CSV table of C-alpha atoms in Angstrom, one decimal:
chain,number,residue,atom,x,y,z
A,1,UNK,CA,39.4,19.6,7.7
A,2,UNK,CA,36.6,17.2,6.8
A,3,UNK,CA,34.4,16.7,10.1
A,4,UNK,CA,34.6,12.7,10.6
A,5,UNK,CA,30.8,10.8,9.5
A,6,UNK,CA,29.7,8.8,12.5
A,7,UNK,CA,27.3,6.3,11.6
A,8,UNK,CA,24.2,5.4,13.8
A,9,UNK,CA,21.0,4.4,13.4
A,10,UNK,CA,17.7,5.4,15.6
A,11,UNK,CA,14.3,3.3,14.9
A,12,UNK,CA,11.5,5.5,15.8
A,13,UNK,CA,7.8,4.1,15.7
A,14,UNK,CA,5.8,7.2,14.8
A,15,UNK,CA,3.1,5.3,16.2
A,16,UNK,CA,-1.0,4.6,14.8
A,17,UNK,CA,-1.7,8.2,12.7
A,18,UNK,CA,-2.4,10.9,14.5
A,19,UNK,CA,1.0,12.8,14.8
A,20,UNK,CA,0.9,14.3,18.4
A,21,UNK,CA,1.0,10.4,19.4
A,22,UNK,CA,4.6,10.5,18.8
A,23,UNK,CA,6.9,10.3,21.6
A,24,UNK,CA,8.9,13.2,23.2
A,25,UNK,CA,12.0,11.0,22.4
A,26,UNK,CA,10.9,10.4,18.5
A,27,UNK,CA,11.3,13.9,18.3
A,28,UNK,CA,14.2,14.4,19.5
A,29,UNK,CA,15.7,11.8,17.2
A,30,UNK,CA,13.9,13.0,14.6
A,31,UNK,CA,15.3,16.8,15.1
A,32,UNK,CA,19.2,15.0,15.1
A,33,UNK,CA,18.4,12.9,12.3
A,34,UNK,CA,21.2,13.7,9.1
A,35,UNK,CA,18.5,11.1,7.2
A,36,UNK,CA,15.2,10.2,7.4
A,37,UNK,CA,13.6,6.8,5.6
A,38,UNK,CA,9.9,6.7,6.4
A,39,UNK,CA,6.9,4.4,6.0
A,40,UNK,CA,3.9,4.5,4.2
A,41,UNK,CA,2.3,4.3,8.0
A,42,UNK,CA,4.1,6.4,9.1
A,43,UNK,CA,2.1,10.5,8.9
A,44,UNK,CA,4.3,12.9,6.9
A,45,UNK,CA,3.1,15.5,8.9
A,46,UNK,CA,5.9,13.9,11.9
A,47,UNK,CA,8.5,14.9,9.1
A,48,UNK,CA,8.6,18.6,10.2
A,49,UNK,CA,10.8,17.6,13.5
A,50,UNK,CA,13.5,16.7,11.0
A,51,UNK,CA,15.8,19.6,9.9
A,52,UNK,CA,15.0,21.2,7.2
A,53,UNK,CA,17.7,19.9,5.1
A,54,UNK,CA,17.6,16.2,6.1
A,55,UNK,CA,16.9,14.0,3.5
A,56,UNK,CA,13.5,12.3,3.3
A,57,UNK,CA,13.4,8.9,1.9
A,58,UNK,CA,9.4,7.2,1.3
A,59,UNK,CA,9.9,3.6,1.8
A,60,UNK,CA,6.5,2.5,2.0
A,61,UNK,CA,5.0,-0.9,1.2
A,62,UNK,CA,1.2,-0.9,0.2
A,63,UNK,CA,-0.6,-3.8,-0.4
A,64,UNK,CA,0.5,-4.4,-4.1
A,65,UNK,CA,3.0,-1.7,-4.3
A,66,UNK,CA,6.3,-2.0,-2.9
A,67,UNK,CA,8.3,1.5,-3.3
A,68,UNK,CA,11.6,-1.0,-2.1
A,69,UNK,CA,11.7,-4.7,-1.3
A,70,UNK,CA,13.3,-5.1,2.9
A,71,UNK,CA,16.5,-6.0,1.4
A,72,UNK,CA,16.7,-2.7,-0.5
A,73,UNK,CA,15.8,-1.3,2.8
A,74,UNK,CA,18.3,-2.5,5.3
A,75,UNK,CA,20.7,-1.8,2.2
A,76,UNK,CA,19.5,1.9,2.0
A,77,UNK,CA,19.6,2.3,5.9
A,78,UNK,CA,23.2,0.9,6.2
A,79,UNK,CA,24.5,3.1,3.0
A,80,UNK,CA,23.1,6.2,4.4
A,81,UNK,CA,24.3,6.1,7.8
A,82,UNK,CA,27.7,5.4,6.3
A,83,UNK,CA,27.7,8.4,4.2
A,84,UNK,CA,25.9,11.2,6.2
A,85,UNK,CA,25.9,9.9,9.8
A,86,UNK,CA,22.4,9.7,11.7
A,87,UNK,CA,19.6,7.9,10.1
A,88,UNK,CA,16.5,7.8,11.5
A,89,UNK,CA,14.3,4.8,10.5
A,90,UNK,CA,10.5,6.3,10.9
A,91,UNK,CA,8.2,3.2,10.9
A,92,UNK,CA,3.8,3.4,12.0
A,93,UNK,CA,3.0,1.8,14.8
A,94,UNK,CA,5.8,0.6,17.4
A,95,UNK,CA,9.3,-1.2,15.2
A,96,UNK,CA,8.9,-4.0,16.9
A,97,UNK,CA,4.7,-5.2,16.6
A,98,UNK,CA,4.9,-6.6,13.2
A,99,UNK,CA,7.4,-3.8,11.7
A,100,UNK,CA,10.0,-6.1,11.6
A,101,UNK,CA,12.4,-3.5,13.4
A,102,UNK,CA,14.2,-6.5,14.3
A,103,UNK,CA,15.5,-7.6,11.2
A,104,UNK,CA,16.4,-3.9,10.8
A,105,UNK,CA,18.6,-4.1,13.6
A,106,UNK,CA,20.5,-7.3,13.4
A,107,UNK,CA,20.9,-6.1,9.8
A,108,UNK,CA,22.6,-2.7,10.8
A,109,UNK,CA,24.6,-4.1,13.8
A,110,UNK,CA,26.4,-6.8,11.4
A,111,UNK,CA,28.3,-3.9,9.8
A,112,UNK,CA,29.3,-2.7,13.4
A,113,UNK,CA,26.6,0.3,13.6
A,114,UNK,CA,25.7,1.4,16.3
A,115,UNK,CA,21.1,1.2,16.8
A,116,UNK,CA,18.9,2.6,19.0
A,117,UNK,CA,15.2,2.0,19.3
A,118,UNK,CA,12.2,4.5,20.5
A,119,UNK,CA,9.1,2.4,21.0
A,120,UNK,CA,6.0,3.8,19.5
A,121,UNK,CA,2.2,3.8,20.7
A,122,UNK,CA,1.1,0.6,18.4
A,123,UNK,CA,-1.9,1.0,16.5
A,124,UNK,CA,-3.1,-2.5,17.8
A,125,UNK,CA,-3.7,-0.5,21.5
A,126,UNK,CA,-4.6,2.9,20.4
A,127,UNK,CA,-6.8,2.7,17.7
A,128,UNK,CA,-9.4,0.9,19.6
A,129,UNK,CA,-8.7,3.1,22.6
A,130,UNK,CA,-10.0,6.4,20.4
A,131,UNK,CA,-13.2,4.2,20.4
A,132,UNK,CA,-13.5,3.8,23.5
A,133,UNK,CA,-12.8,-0.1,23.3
A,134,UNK,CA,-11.2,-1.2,26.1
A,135,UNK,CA,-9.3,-4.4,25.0
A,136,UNK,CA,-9.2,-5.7,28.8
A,137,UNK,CA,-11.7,-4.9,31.3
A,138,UNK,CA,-12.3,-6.5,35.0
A,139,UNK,CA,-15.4,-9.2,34.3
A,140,UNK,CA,-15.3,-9.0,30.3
A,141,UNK,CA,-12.0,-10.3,29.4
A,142,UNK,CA,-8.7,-11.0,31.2
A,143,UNK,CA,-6.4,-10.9,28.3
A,144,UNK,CA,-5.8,-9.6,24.7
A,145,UNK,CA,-4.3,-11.1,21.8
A,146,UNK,CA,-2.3,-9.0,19.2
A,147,UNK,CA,-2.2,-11.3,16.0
A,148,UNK,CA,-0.9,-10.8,12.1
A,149,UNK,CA,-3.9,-11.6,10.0
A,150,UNK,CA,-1.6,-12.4,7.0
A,151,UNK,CA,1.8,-14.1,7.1
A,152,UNK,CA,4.8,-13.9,5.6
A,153,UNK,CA,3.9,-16.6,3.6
A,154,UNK,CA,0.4,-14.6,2.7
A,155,UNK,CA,-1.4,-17.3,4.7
A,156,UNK,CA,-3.8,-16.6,7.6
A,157,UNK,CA,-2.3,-17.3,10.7
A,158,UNK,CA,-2.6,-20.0,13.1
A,159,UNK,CA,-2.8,-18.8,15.7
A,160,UNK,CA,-6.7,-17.0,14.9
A,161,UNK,CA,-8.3,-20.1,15.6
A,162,UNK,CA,-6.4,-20.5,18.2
A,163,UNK,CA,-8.0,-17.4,19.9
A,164,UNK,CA,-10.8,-18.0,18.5
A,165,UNK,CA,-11.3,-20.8,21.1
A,166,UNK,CA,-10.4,-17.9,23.9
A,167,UNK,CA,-12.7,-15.5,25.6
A,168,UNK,CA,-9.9,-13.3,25.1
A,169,UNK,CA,-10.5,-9.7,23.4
A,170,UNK,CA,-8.5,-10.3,19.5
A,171,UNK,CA,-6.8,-7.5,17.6
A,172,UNK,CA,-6.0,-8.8,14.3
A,173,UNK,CA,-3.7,-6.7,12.0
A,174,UNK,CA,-3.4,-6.9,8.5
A,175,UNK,CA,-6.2,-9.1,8.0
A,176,UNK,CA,-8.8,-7.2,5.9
A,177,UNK,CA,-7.9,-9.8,2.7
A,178,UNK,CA,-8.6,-13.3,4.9
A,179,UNK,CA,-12.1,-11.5,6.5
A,180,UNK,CA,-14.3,-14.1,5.5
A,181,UNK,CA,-12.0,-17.1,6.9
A,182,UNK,CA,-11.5,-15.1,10.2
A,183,UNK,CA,-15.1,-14.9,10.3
A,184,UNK,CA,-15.5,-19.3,9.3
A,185,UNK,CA,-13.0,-19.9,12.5
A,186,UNK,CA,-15.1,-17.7,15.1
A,187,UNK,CA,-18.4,-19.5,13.6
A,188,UNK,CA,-16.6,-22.6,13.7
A,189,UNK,CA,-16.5,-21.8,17.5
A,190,UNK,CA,-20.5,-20.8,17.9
A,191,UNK,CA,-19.2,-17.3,18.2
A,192,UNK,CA,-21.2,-16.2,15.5
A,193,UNK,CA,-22.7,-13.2,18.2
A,194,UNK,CA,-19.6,-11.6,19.2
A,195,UNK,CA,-19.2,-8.2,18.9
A,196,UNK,CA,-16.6,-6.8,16.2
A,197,UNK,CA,-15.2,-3.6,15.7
A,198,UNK,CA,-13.4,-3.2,12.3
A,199,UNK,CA,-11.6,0.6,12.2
A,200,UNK,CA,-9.8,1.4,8.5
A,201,UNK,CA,-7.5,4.9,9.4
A,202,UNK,CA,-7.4,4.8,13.2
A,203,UNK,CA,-6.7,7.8,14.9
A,204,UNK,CA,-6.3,9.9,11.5
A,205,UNK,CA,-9.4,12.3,10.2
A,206,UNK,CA,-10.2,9.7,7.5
A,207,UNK,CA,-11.2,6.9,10.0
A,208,UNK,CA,-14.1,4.5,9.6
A,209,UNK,CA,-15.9,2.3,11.4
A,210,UNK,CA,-18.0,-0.9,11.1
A,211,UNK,CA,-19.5,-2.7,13.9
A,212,UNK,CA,-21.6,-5.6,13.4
A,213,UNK,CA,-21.2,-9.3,14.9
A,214,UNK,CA,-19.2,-12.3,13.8
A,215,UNK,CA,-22.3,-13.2,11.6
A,216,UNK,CA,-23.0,-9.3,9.9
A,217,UNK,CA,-19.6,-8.1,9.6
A,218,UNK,CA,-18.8,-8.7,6.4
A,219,UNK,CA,-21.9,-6.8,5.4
A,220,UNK,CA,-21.2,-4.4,7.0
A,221,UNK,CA,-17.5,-3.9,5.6
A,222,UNK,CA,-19.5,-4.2,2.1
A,223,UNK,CA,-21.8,-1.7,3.0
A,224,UNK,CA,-19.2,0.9,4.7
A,225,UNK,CA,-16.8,0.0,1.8
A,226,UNK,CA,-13.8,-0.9,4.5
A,227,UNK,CA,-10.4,-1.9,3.2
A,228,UNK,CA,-6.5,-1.9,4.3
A,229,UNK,CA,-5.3,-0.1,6.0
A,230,UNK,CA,-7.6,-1.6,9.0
A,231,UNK,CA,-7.5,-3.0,12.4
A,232,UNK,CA,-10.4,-6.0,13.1
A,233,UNK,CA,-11.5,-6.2,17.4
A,234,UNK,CA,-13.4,-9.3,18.2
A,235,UNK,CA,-14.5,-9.5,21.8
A,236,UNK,CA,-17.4,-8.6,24.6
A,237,UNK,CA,-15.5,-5.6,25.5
A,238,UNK,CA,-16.6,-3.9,21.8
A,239,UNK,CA,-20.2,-3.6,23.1
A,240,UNK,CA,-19.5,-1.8,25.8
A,241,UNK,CA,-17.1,1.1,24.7
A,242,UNK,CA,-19.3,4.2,25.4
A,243,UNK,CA,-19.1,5.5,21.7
A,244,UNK,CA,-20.0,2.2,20.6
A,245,UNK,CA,-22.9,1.0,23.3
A,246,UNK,CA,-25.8,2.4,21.6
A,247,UNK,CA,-25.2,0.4,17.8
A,248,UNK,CA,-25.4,-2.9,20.1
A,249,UNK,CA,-28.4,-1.5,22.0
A,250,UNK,CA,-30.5,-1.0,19.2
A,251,UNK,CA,-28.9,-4.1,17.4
A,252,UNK,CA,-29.7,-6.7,20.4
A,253,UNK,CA,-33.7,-4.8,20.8
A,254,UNK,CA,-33.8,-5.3,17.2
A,255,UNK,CA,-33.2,-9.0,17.8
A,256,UNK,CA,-35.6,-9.7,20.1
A,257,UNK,CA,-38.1,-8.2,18.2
């Protein structure tokens, strides 16, 4: 007697890199899991709490290489959780901070699957946390913003110079491509001084760092050879992460000199 295939599907955000940064709950999904599709974010070493047998599908997206458009996705996700029961959808970060876990689940649900979701530590938070950044602190800056660099529509968003105008700390994701008009909208704004953080790997043993200001930055990505993947932190509270302090200590002597 054939054992009857229930169908469910778990999003898990394997959050920024470093592996033990995955929840207690992601691995318990993960150990239950029948099949597992998994990002390009998302570190392979987090694979091992999967059976041994389950099978491992890479649907990563890279800047210019796209293993499997979203469509194929959803399509792959609903098709394997019909045919062998639990698939867990392994995505960096947390599903639902620019992973578009959402569309994932409204997806899924229209064919009457039952979804679950385990939120993940978002790289936005964490990676500047490893550097000590501090994206609110009492007398620096009230408030963060968490913004997509580049839109669907491969434009930068709106919303930058929104912020810009803020005294807010800004964490802008996927935005190493529209640097130079991130940096044009802070200058815009006489923020040409403002500390920036710019961390490629976060969390992972390849990161790098740049620091500079609004007005070096891009130098210093030049100079560092910085690309995607990378988070960019504009704000006060940069200058006065611990790990970070002495580079603007130096920098601002250096100045008035």
């Amino acid at each position: 007697m054939h054992k009857t295939i229930q169908p469910k599907v778990t999003l898990v955000g394997a959050g920024p890199g470093d592996p033990d940064l995955l929840t207690l709950k992601g691995v318990n999904a993960l150990a239950e899991a029948n099949v597992v599709l998994y990002d390009a974010l998302a570190n392979e070493e987090i694979l091992k709490y999967a059976p041994q047998d389950v099978i491992k599908i890479f649907v990563g997206k890279r800047i210019g290489s796209h293993e499997y458009s979203q469509e194929q996705i959803n399509q792959l996700i609903v098709d394997n959780a019909l045919t062998y029961g639990h698939v867990v959808r392994l995505k960096g970060g947390d599903p639902f901070i620019f992973g578009r876990g959402s569309e994932e689940i409204d997806y899924v649900e229209s064919f009457g699957i039952p979804t679950f979701v385990v939120p993940g530590i978002s790289s936005s938070i964490a990676v500047p946390a490893y550097q000590g950044i501090s994206l609110t602190k009492r007398g620096t800056s009230e408030s963060f913003w968490v913004i997509t660099g580049t839109t669907s529509s491969r434009n930068l968003s709106n919303d930058i110079a929104l912020a810009a105008k803020s005294s807010a700390t800004v964490v802008i994701l996927m935005g190493m491509s529209k640097l130079s008009q991130i940096v044009d909208l802070f200058q815009k704004e006489s923020k040409g001084e403002t500390p920036v953080a710019i961390i490629q790997n976060g969390t992972t043993p390849n990161e790098k760092i740049g620091v500079g200001t609004i007005d070096t930055i891009q130098e210093v990505v030049a100079e560092k050879k910085l690309s995607s993947p990378a988070i960019i932190v504009i704000g006060e509270v940069v200058k006065e992460s611990n790990k970070l302090k002495g580079f603007y200590e130096e920098f601002l002597s250096k100045e008035i000199v």
